[in-house]
Coordinates of C-alpha atoms in Angstrom, one line a residue:
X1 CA -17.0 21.5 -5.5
X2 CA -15.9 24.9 -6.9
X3 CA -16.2 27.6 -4.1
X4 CA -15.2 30.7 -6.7
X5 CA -17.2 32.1 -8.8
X6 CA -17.3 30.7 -12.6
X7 CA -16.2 34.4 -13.6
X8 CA -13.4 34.2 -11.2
X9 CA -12.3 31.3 -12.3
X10 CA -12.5 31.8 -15.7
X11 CA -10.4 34.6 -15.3
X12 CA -7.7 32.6 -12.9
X13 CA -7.9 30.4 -15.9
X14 CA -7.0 33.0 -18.9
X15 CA -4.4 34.1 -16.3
X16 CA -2.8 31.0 -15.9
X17 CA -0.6 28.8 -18.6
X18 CA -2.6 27.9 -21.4
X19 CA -4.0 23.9 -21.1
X20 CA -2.1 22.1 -24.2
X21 CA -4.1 20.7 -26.3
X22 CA -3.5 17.0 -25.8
X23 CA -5.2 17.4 -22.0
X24 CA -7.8 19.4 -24.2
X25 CA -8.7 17.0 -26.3
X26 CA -8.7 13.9 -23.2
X27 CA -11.1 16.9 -21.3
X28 CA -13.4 16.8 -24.4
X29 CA -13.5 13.0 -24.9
X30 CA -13.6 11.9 -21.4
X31 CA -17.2 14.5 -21.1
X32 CA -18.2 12.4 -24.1
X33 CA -17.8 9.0 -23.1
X34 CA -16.9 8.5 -19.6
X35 CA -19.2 8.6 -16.1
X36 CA -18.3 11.8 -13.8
X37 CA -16.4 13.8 -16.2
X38 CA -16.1 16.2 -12.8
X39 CA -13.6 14.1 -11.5
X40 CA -10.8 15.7 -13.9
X41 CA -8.0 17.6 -12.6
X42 CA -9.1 20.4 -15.2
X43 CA -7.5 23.4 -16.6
X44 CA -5.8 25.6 -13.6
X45 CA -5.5 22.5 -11.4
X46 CA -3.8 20.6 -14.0
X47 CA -1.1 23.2 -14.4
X48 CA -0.3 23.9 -10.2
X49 CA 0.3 19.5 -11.0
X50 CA 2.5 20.3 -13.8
X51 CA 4.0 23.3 -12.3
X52 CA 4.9 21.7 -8.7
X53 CA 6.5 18.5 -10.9
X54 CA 8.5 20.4 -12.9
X55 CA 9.5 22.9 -9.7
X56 CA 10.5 18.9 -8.0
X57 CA 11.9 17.4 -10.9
X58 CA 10.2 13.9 -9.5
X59 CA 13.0 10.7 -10.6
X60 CA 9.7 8.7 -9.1
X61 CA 6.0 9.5 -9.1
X62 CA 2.9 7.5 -7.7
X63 CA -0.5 8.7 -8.6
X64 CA -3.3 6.5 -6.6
X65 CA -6.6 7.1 -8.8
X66 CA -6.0 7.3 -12.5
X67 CA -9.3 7.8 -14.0
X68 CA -8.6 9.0 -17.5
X69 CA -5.3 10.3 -17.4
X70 CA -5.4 14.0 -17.2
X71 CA -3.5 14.2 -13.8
X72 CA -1.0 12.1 -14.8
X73 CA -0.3 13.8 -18.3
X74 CA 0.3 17.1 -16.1
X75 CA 2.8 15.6 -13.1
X76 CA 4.6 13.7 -16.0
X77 CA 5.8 17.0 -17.5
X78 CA 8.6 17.6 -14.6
X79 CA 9.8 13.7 -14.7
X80 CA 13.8 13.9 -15.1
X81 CA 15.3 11.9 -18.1
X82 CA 14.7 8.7 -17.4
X83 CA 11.8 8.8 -14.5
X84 CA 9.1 6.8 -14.4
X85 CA 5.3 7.8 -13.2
X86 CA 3.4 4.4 -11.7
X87 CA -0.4 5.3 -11.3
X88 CA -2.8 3.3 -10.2
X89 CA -6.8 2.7 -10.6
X90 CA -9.3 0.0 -9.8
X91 CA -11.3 0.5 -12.8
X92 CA -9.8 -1.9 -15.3
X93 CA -12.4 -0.4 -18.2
X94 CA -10.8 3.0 -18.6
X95 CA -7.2 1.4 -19.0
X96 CA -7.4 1.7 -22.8
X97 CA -8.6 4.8 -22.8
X98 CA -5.5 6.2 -20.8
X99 CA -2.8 3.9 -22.6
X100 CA -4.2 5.8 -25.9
X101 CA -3.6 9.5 -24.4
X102 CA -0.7 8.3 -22.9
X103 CA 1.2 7.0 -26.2
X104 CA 0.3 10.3 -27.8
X105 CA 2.3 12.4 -25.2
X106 CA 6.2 12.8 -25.1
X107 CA 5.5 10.5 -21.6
X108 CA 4.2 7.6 -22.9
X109 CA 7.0 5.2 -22.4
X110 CA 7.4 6.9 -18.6
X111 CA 3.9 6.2 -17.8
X112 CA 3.2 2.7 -16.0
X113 CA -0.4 1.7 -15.2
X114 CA -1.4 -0.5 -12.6
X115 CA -4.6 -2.2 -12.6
X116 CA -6.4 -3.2 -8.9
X117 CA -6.5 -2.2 -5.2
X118 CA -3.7 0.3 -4.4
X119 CA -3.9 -1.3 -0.9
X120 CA -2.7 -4.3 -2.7
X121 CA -0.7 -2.4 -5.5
X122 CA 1.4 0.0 -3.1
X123 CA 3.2 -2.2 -1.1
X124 CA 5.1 -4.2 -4.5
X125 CA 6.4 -1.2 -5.5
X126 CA 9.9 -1.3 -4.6
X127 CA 11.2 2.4 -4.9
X128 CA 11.6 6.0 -3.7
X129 CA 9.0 8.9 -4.6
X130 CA 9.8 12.6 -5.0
X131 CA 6.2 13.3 -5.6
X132 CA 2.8 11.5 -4.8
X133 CA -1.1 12.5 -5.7
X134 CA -3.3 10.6 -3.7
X135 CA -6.9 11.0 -5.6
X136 CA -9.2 7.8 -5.5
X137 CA -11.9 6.7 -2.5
X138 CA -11.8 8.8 0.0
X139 CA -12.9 6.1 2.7
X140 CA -9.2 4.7 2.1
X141 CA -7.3 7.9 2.2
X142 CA -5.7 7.5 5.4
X143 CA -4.8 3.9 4.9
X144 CA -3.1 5.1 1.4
X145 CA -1.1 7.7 3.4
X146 CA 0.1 5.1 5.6
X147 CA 1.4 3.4 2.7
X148 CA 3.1 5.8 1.2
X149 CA 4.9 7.6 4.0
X150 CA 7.9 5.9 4.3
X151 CA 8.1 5.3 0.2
X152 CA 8.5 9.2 -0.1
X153 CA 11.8 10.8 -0.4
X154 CA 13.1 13.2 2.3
X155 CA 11.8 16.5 0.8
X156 CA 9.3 14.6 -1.5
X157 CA 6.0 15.8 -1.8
X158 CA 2.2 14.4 -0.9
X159 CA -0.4 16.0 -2.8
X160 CA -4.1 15.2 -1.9
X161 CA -7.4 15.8 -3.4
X162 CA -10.8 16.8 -2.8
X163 CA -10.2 17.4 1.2
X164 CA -12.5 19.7 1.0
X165 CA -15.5 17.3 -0.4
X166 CA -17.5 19.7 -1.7
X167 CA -17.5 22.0 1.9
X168 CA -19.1 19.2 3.8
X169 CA -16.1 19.6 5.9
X170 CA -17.4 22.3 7.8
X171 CA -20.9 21.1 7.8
X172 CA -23.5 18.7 10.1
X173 CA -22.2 15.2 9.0
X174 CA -25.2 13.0 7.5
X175 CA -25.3 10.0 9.9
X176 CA -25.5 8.4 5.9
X177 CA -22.0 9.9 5.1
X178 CA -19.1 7.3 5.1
X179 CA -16.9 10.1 3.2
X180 CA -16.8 13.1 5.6
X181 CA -16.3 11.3 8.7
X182 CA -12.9 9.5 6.8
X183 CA -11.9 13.5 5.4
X184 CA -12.1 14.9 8.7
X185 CA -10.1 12.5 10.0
X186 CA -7.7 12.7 7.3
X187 CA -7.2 16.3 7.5
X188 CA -6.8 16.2 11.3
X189 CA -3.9 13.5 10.9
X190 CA -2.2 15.3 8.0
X191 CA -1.6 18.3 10.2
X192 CA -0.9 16.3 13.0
X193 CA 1.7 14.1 11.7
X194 CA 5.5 15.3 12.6
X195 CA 6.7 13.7 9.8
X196 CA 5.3 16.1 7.3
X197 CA 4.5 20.1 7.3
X198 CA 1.4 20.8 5.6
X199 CA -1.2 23.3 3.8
X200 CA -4.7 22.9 2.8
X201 CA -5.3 24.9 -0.2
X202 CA -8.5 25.4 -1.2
X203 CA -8.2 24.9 -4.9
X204 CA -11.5 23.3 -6.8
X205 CA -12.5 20.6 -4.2
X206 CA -9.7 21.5 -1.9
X207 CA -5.9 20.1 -2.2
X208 CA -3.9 19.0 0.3
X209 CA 0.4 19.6 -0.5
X210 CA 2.3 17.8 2.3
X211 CA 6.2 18.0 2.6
X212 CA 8.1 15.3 4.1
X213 CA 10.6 16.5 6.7

């Protein structure tokens, strides 16, 4: 899923704002206790979150795909006075383990979880987003899309992960592979869609920053 080298991306890393420690410490506990510590955000793109939040200065974020917290820590930094992050995840075992990193941030009372399907989920929240990161099941991604569309502000920004799934994009699709099939699909629509302008960057596992127009 990385497609730099480790020395070059140590070095965009040392090059980059430093990672607080509060998102250190989550990195270090969710290796130690949680399944597919890979799934974090990480270091460098944990600070483009935090940088293109606080560049928006988001009244409303969504976040579909909690995990432990990490990416939501780092969007949470641009909310205005008063804002409000909703995130969602399906997992309802790892809600604990957020809540506790969330209370020890300056966010903690900004930050609202959601437990469940975002299919479900999405469609009761009754509000406006500057900014959106959609990050969960990829078989789903353009259904969460659909969603979300008309719940993002004019201007407001869709960020999506791991579009690149590991380079399988540009591969022979397994016959096997429910994922790529859904990605490629995904990534065709984005750029398709007149609603939004788009760029695929390819950050980590490749991320996605949609503009609505």
């Amino acid at each position: 899923m990385h497609f730099i080298s480790q020395a070059i991306e140590s070095y965009v890393e040392n090059h980059s704002e430093d990672e607080p420690e509060l998102l250190q410490q989550l990195s270090r506990e969710t290796h130690l206790q949680v399944l597919r510590p890979r799934m974090l955000s990480g270091h460098f793109q944990g600070r483009l979150l935090s940088l293109l939040s606080k560049i928006l200065q988001p009244k409303n974020i969504l976040e579909i795909g909690t995990y432990t917290g990490y990416s939501a820590l780092c969007m949470a930094e641009g909310l205005v006075e008063g804002g409000a992050l909703h995130t969602i995840d399906i997992n309802e075992e790892l809600y604990d383990f957020q809540r506790s990193f969330f209370d020890k941030s300056d966010y903690g009372s900004q930050i609202f979880q959601h437990v469940g399907s975002a299919i479900d989920i999405i469609p009761t929240l009754d509000m406006s987003f500057d900014l959106v990161f959609i990050d969960a099941d990829k078989e789903n991604y353009p259904t969460y899309f659909d969603l979300v569309i008309d719940k993002v502000a004019p201007k407001g920004i869709i960020l999506s992960d791991n579009v690149l799934w590991s380079g399988k994009v540009v591969e022979p699709v397994d016959p096997k592979d429910k994922s790529t099939p859904v990605l490629l699909e995904f990534n065709r629509k984005l750029k398709e869609d007149p609603r939004v302008e788009t760029i695929l960057l390819p950050i980590r596992d490749g991320l996605t920053l949609s503009r609505k127009r």
